[in-house]
Tab-separated table of N, CA and C in Angstrom:
chain	number	residue	atom	x	y	z
A	1	MET	N	0.819	-1.101	0.060
A	1	MET	CA	0.173	0.209	-0.167
A	1	MET	C	1.289	1.403	-0.137
A	2	ASN	N	1.595	1.026	-1.224
A	2	ASN	CA	2.662	2.602	-0.904
A	2	ASN	C	2.196	3.347	-1.793
A	3	THR	N	1.316	4.607	-0.836
A	3	THR	CA	1.053	5.750	-1.584
A	3	THR	C	1.582	6.882	-1.444
A	4	ASN	N	1.226	7.939	-2.301
A	4	ASN	CA	2.280	9.406	-2.008
A	4	ASN	C	1.098	9.915	-1.482
A	5	GLU	N	1.016	11.184	-0.239
A	5	GLU	CA	-0.242	12.066	0.060
A	5	GLU	C	-1.021	12.449	-0.689
A	6	SER	N	-0.222	12.735	-2.014
A	6	SER	CA	-1.568	13.189	-2.933
A	6	SER	C	-2.796	12.670	-3.152
A	7	ALA	N	-1.836	11.241	-3.496
A	7	ALA	CA	-3.045	9.829	-3.610
A	7	ALA	C	-3.974	9.808	-2.412
A	8	GLU	N	-3.104	9.566	-1.622
A	8	GLU	CA	-4.247	9.721	-0.236
A	8	GLU	C	-5.385	10.804	-0.161
A	9	ASN	N	-4.984	12.229	-0.109
A	9	ASN	CA	-6.172	13.368	-0.380
A	9	ASN	C	-6.697	12.939	-0.873
A	10	TYR	N	-6.669	12.439	-2.352
A	10	TYR	CA	-8.088	11.804	-3.538
A	10	TYR	C	-8.411	11.338	-3.591
A	11	LEU	N	-7.982	9.434	-2.758
A	11	LEU	CA	-8.848	8.639	-2.258
A	11	LEU	C	-9.957	8.814	-1.141
A	12	GLU	N	-8.965	10.558	-0.355
A	12	GLU	CA	-9.629	10.032	1.209
A	12	GLU	C	-11.243	11.637	0.318
A	13	THR	N	-11.137	11.944	-0.251
A	13	THR	CA	-11.519	13.264	-0.824
A	13	THR	C	-13.114	12.016	-1.732
A	14	ILE	N	-12.591	11.387	-2.789
A	14	ILE	CA	-13.943	10.407	-3.060
A	14	ILE	C	-14.702	9.965	-2.081
A	15	LEU	N	-13.763	9.248	-1.112
A	15	LEU	CA	-14.437	8.851	-0.164
A	15	LEU	C	-15.845	9.457	0.750
A	16	ILE	N	-15.467	10.388	1.101
A	16	ILE	CA	-16.109	11.832	1.430
A	16	ILE	C	-17.333	11.722	0.997
A	17	LEU	N	-16.985	12.224	-0.885
A	17	LEU	CA	-17.989	12.606	-1.501
A	17	LEU	C	-18.745	11.501	-1.492
A	18	SER	N	-18.689	10.282	-1.850
A	18	SER	CA	-19.151	8.915	-1.946
A	18	SER	C	-20.310	8.792	-0.904
A	19	LYS	N	-19.651	9.559	0.497
A	19	LYS	CA	-21.226	9.676	1.409
A	19	LYS	C	-21.900	10.454	1.229
A	20	GLN	N	-21.681	11.386	0.424
A	20	GLN	CA	-22.460	12.845	-0.035
A	20	GLN	C	-23.236	13.010	-0.779
A	21	LEU	N	-23.079	12.323	-1.839
A	21	LEU	CA	-23.545	12.131	-3.584
A	21	LEU	C	-23.326	10.667	-3.843
A	22	PRO	N	-24.669	10.766	-5.015
A	22	PRO	CA	-25.322	9.689	-5.256
A	22	PRO	C	-24.123	8.667	-6.092
A	23	VAL	N	-23.373	9.806	-6.255
A	23	VAL	CA	-22.081	9.390	-7.508
A	23	VAL	C	-20.943	10.452	-8.039
A	24	VAL	N	-19.796	9.945	-7.728
A	24	VAL	CA	-18.520	11.162	-8.059
A	24	VAL	C	-18.082	11.292	-9.040
A	25	ARG	N	-18.020	12.251	-9.368
A	25	ARG	CA	-17.513	12.575	-10.583
A	25	ARG	C	-15.858	13.944	-10.490
A	26	ALA	N	-15.425	13.641	-11.493
A	26	ALA	CA	-14.599	14.329	-11.350
A	26	ALA	C	-14.385	15.688	-11.339
A	27	VAL	N	-15.476	16.576	-11.752
A	27	VAL	CA	-15.548	17.736	-11.588
A	27	VAL	C	-16.337	17.868	-9.394
A	28	ASP	N	-17.267	17.118	-9.103
A	28	ASP	CA	-16.799	17.195	-7.719
A	28	ASP	C	-16.063	16.935	-7.195
A	29	ILE	N	-14.406	16.250	-7.698
A	29	ILE	CA	-13.475	16.352	-7.161
A	29	ILE	C	-12.935	17.817	-6.931
A	30	CYS	N	-12.887	18.647	-8.101
A	30	CYS	CA	-12.296	19.541	-8.494
A	30	CYS	C	-13.215	21.109	-7.611
A	31	ASN	N	-14.600	21.114	-7.563
A	31	ASN	CA	-15.203	21.502	-6.426
A	31	ASN	C	-14.808	21.641	-5.209
A	32	GLU	N	-14.539	20.384	-4.942
A	32	GLU	CA	-14.284	20.135	-3.657
A	32	GLU	C	-13.137	20.360	-3.392
A	33	LEU	N	-11.720	20.135	-3.994
A	33	LEU	CA	-10.408	20.709	-3.475
A	33	LEU	C	-9.902	22.271	-4.237
A	34	GLY	N	-10.847	22.446	-5.049
A	34	GLY	CA	-10.263	23.959	-5.521
A	34	GLY	C	-9.392	23.673	-6.855
A	35	PHE	N	-9.368	22.444	-7.095
A	35	PHE	CA	-8.513	21.917	-8.071
A	35	PHE	C	-8.482	22.132	-9.818
A	36	LYS	N	-7.456	22.638	-10.731
A	36	LYS	CA	-8.007	22.894	-11.999
A	36	LYS	C	-8.725	21.262	-12.657
A	37	LYS	N	-9.649	21.368	-13.363
A	37	LYS	CA	-9.887	19.776	-14.050
A	37	LYS	C	-8.636	19.190	-14.333
A	38	SER	N	-7.965	19.403	-15.132
A	38	SER	CA	-6.848	18.702	-15.531
A	38	SER	C	-5.798	18.099	-14.592
A	39	SER	N	-5.443	18.696	-13.606
A	39	SER	CA	-5.070	18.353	-12.644
A	39	SER	C	-5.575	17.114	-12.314
A	40	VAL	N	-6.960	17.131	-11.881
A	40	VAL	CA	-8.175	16.151	-10.972
A	40	VAL	C	-7.806	15.062	-12.235
A	41	SER	N	-7.516	14.925	-13.830
A	41	SER	CA	-7.515	14.121	-14.494
A	41	SER	C	-6.756	13.139	-14.331
A	42	ILE	N	-5.218	14.123	-14.638
A	42	ILE	CA	-4.093	13.326	-14.499
A	42	ILE	C	-4.105	12.488	-13.083
A	43	ALA	N	-4.355	12.860	-11.953
A	43	ALA	CA	-4.588	12.311	-10.870
A	43	ALA	C	-5.558	11.015	-10.952
A	44	MET	N	-6.596	11.128	-11.128
A	44	MET	CA	-7.585	9.746	-11.755
A	44	MET	C	-6.727	8.770	-12.250
A	45	LYS	N	-5.822	9.433	-13.797
A	45	LYS	CA	-5.347	8.746	-14.606
A	45	LYS	C	-4.308	7.765	-13.487
A	46	HIS	N	-3.326	8.604	-12.378
A	46	HIS	CA	-2.645	7.268	-11.836
A	46	HIS	C	-3.004	7.065	-10.802
A	47	LEU	N	-4.394	6.870	-10.341
A	47	LEU	CA	-4.997	6.325	-9.658
A	47	LEU	C	-5.898	4.891	-9.841
A	48	ARG	N	-6.068	5.023	-11.305
A	48	ARG	CA	-6.941	3.877	-11.994
A	48	ARG	C	-5.785	3.393	-12.114
A	49	GLU	N	-4.365	3.503	-12.760
A	49	GLU	CA	-3.484	2.821	-13.581
A	49	GLU	C	-2.574	1.834	-11.832
A	50	LYS	N	-3.109	2.373	-10.914
A	50	LYS	CA	-2.702	2.155	-9.567
A	50	LYS	C	-3.591	0.901	-8.883
A	51	LYS	N	-4.760	1.164	-9.676
A	51	LYS	CA	-6.303	0.451	-9.659
A	51	LYS	C	-6.794	0.503	-8.218
A	52	HIS	N	-6.610	1.700	-7.698
A	52	HIS	CA	-7.411	2.362	-6.757
A	52	HIS	C	-8.940	2.521	-6.779
A	53	ILE	N	-8.986	2.633	-8.125
A	53	ILE	CA	-10.740	3.725	-8.686
A	53	ILE	C	-10.520	2.715	-9.851
A	54	THR	N	-11.879	3.233	-10.201
A	54	THR	CA	-11.920	2.379	-11.501
A	54	THR	C	-13.268	4.348	-11.448
A	55	VAL	N	-13.524	4.756	-13.451
A	55	VAL	CA	-13.874	5.183	-13.670
A	55	VAL	C	-14.910	4.439	-14.198
A	56	THR	N	-16.261	5.298	-14.993
A	56	THR	CA	-17.334	3.791	-15.786
A	56	THR	C	-17.151	5.106	-17.178
A	57	ASN	N	-17.354	4.555	-17.891
A	57	ASN	CA	-18.085	5.583	-19.183
A	57	ASN	C	-19.074	6.783	-18.716
A	58	ALA	N	-20.007	6.520	-18.084
A	58	ALA	CA	-20.142	7.629	-17.821
A	58	ALA	C	-19.548	9.068	-16.562
A	59	GLY	N	-18.181	8.565	-16.430
A	59	GLY	CA	-17.485	9.396	-15.719
A	59	GLY	C	-17.849	9.111	-14.263
A	60	PHE	N	-18.169	8.253	-14.043
A	60	PHE	CA	-18.354	8.168	-12.196
A	60	PHE	C	-17.161	7.737	-11.698
A	61	ILE	N	-16.897	7.680	-10.165
A	61	ILE	CA	-15.434	7.162	-10.066
A	61	ILE	C	-15.927	6.528	-8.803
A	62	TYR	N	-15.416	5.477	-8.763
A	62	TYR	CA	-15.536	4.513	-7.473
A	62	TYR	C	-14.630	3.839	-6.633
A	63	LEU	N	-14.065	4.051	-5.624
A	63	LEU	CA	-13.168	3.141	-4.637
A	63	LEU	C	-13.212	1.964	-5.401
A	64	THR	N	-11.984	0.827	-5.713
A	64	THR	CA	-11.673	-0.455	-5.661
A	64	THR	C	-11.379	-0.812	-4.162
A	65	ASP	N	-11.402	-1.661	-3.400
A	65	ASP	CA	-11.434	-2.275	-2.603
A	65	ASP	C	-9.753	-1.934	-2.198
A	66	SER	N	-8.812	-1.996	-2.903
A	66	SER	CA	-7.586	-1.080	-2.125
A	66	SER	C	-7.611	0.191	-2.299
A	67	GLY	N	-8.746	0.979	-2.975
A	67	GLY	CA	-8.310	2.674	-2.978
A	67	GLY	C	-9.550	3.232	-1.360
A	68	ARG	N	-10.025	1.698	-1.285
A	68	ARG	CA	-11.211	2.134	-0.305
A	68	ARG	C	-10.833	1.948	1.112
A	69	GLU	N	-9.615	1.252	0.808
A	69	GLU	CA	-8.899	0.524	2.428
A	69	GLU	C	-7.580	1.889	2.343
A	70	ILE	N	-7.083	2.466	1.937
A	70	ILE	CA	-6.578	3.465	2.030
A	70	ILE	C	-7.667	4.528	2.304
A	71	ALA	N	-8.316	5.089	2.112
A	71	ALA	CA	-9.015	6.137	1.810
A	71	ALA	C	-10.271	6.036	3.628
A	72	GLU	N	-10.520	4.845	4.109
A	72	GLU	CA	-10.595	4.506	5.298
A	72	GLU	C	-9.702	4.576	6.515
A	73	MET	N	-8.587	4.320	5.657
A	73	MET	CA	-7.222	4.603	6.907
A	73	MET	C	-6.953	6.042	7.472
A	74	ILE	N	-6.950	6.637	5.570
A	74	ILE	CA	-6.443	8.384	5.844
A	74	ILE	C	-7.853	9.118	6.647
A	75	TYR	N	-8.763	8.608	6.328
A	75	TYR	CA	-10.015	9.773	6.813
A	75	TYR	C	-9.813	9.337	8.364
A	76	GLU	N	-10.017	8.148	8.854
A	76	GLU	CA	-9.683	7.767	10.269
A	76	GLU	C	-8.612	7.987	10.995
A	77	ARG	N	-7.683	8.043	10.628
A	77	ARG	CA	-6.647	9.079	10.983
A	77	ARG	C	-7.508	10.764	11.316
A	78	HIS	N	-7.718	10.770	9.964
A	78	HIS	CA	-7.857	12.837	10.336
A	78	HIS	C	-8.790	12.931	11.266
A	79	GLU	N	-10.179	12.190	11.398
A	79	GLU	CA	-11.036	11.958	11.861
A	79	GLU	C	-10.945	12.380	13.779
A	80	PHE	N	-10.213	11.030	14.051
A	80	PHE	CA	-9.484	10.936	15.547
A	80	PHE	C	-8.534	12.038	15.367
A	81	LEU	N	-7.246	12.462	14.648
A	81	LEU	CA	-6.466	13.588	15.476
A	81	LEU	C	-6.769	14.718	15.235
A	82	SER	N	-8.030	15.169	14.744
A	82	SER	CA	-8.481	16.178	14.674
A	82	SER	C	-9.211	16.132	15.844
A	83	LYS	N	-10.411	15.463	16.646
A	83	LYS	CA	-10.314	15.641	17.249
A	83	LYS	C	-9.910	15.563	18.644
A	84	TRP	N	-9.196	14.661	18.648
A	84	TRP	CA	-7.824	14.944	19.641
A	84	TRP	C	-7.161	16.054	20.227
A	85	LEU	N	-6.932	16.619	18.697
A	85	LEU	CA	-6.003	17.728	19.064
A	85	LEU	C	-7.344	18.933	19.262
A	86	VAL	N	-8.489	18.640	19.307
A	86	VAL	CA	-9.593	19.927	19.576
A	86	VAL	C	-9.757	19.648	20.719
A	87	THR	N	-9.347	18.604	21.514
A	87	THR	CA	-9.485	18.091	23.050
A	87	THR	C	-8.554	18.980	23.920
A	88	LEU	N	-7.240	18.925	22.751
A	88	LEU	CA	-6.352	19.330	23.988
A	88	LEU	C	-6.295	20.736	23.888
A	89	GLY	N	-7.739	21.870	23.487
A	89	GLY	CA	-7.794	22.912	23.342
A	89	GLY	C	-7.188	23.481	22.087
A	90	VAL	N	-6.106	22.908	20.785
A	90	VAL	CA	-6.241	23.236	19.261
A	90	VAL	C	-7.255	24.356	19.011
A	91	PRO	N	-7.222	25.115	18.667
A	91	PRO	CA	-8.630	25.580	17.958
A	91	PRO	C	-9.020	25.079	16.540
A	92	GLU	N	-10.499	24.400	16.300
A	92	GLU	CA	-10.381	23.791	15.363
A	92	GLU	C	-9.583	24.084	14.008
A	93	LYS	N	-9.917	25.135	14.100
A	93	LYS	CA	-8.923	25.079	12.333
A	93	LYS	C	-7.180	24.966	11.841
A	94	ILE	N	-6.938	25.118	13.468
A	94	ILE	CA	-5.527	24.649	12.939
A	94	ILE	C	-5.727	22.727	13.400
A	95	ALA	N	-6.527	22.486	13.913
A	95	ALA	CA	-6.775	21.016	14.483
A	95	ALA	C	-6.849	20.277	13.116
A	96	LEU	N	-8.116	21.012	12.395
A	96	LEU	CA	-8.315	20.345	11.217
A	96	LEU	C	-6.993	19.967	10.157
A	97	GLU	N	-6.188	21.153	10.233
A	97	GLU	CA	-5.063	21.631	9.323
A	97	GLU	C	-3.960	20.591	9.458
A	98	ASP	N	-3.355	20.340	10.997
A	98	ASP	CA	-2.672	19.814	11.400
A	98	ASP	C	-3.281	18.272	11.110
A	99	ALA	N	-3.876	17.945	11.441
A	99	ALA	CA	-4.734	16.559	11.416
A	99	ALA	C	-3.925	16.096	9.723
A	100	CYS	N	-4.351	17.084	9.166
A	100	CYS	CA	-4.280	16.707	7.120
A	100	CYS	C	-2.780	16.725	7.256
A	101	LYS	N	-1.977	17.120	7.412
A	101	LYS	CA	-0.274	16.669	7.483
A	101	LYS	C	-0.358	15.624	8.402
A	102	MET	N	-0.852	15.644	9.632
A	102	MET	CA	0.031	14.302	10.780
A	102	MET	C	-0.534	12.787	10.109
A	103	GLU	N	-1.675	12.830	9.379
A	103	GLU	CA	-2.529	11.842	8.641
A	103	GLU	C	-1.699	11.256	7.881
A	104	HIS	N	-0.628	11.564	7.103
A	104	HIS	CA	-0.027	11.364	6.125
A	104	HIS	C	1.153	10.629	6.413
A	105	VAL	N	2.077	11.131	7.498
A	105	VAL	CA	2.953	10.818	7.849
A	105	VAL	C	3.143	9.767	9.324
A	106	ILE	N	2.574	9.798	10.270
A	106	ILE	CA	2.323	8.964	11.112
A	106	ILE	C	2.562	7.785	10.789
A	107	SER	N	3.570	6.900	11.383
A	107	SER	CA	3.174	5.265	11.325
A	107	SER	C	1.954	4.766	11.359
A	108	LYS	N	1.829	3.671	11.158
A	108	LYS	CA	0.554	2.728	11.860
A	108	LYS	C	0.627	2.230	13.081
A	109	GLU	N	1.996	2.217	13.407
A	109	GLU	CA	1.796	1.467	14.611
A	109	GLU	C	1.994	2.818	15.555
A	110	SER	N	3.058	3.955	15.673
A	110	SER	CA	2.270	5.037	16.162
A	110	SER	C	0.824	5.283	16.486
A	111	PHE	N	0.197	5.204	15.206
A	111	PHE	CA	-1.026	5.853	15.471
A	111	PHE	C	-2.140	4.959	16.136
A	112	GLU	N	-1.530	3.369	16.187
A	112	GLU	CA	-2.584	2.577	16.884
A	112	GLU	C	-2.199	3.108	18.404
A	113	ALA	N	-0.611	2.977	18.604
A	113	ALA	CA	-0.154	3.207	19.773
A	113	ALA	C	-1.326	4.645	20.672
A	114	ILE	N	-1.435	5.416	19.910
A	114	ILE	CA	-2.074	6.911	20.745
A	114	ILE	C	-3.414	6.849	21.055
A	115	LYS	N	-4.104	5.757	19.459
A	115	LYS	CA	-5.679	5.373	19.759
A	115	LYS	C	-5.357	4.547	21.348
A	116	THR	N	-4.796	3.558	21.153
A	116	THR	CA	-5.212	2.532	22.333
A	116	THR	C	-4.651	3.269	23.637
A	117	HIS	N	-3.888	4.290	23.656
A	117	HIS	CA	-3.733	4.991	25.090
A	117	HIS	C	-5.074	5.900	24.994
A	118	LEU	N	-5.163	6.558	23.848
A	118	LEU	CA	-6.800	7.370	24.680
A	118	LEU	C	-7.831	6.623	24.949
A	119	GLN	N	-8.075	5.321	24.552
A	119	GLN	CA	-9.101	4.844	24.398
A	119	GLN	C	-9.079	4.243	25.820
């Protein structure tokens, strides 16, 4: 499961949008992230090549099992870390920004240890 931060962010965004919308399209990702369509198209091509997503002829984007696994891991980290930082007294805006950075660099072992300690 070797992915970079950009790919993880796209996969997480697809997961979040799939919970809000009946189908996810590239334009939805553009709107959510504020990126140009060309940038999103290139990213979707890379995610397809790595078999993290499938795209139908109608342009609907779906996570594959591997893509969903990565997206859910990143989303769980983001949710947990941002809530934890807020409980420590970090302003919510800063907590969300910091969690977004931390979710990509923390090891599985460290994240699980923090979760276990706090629960």
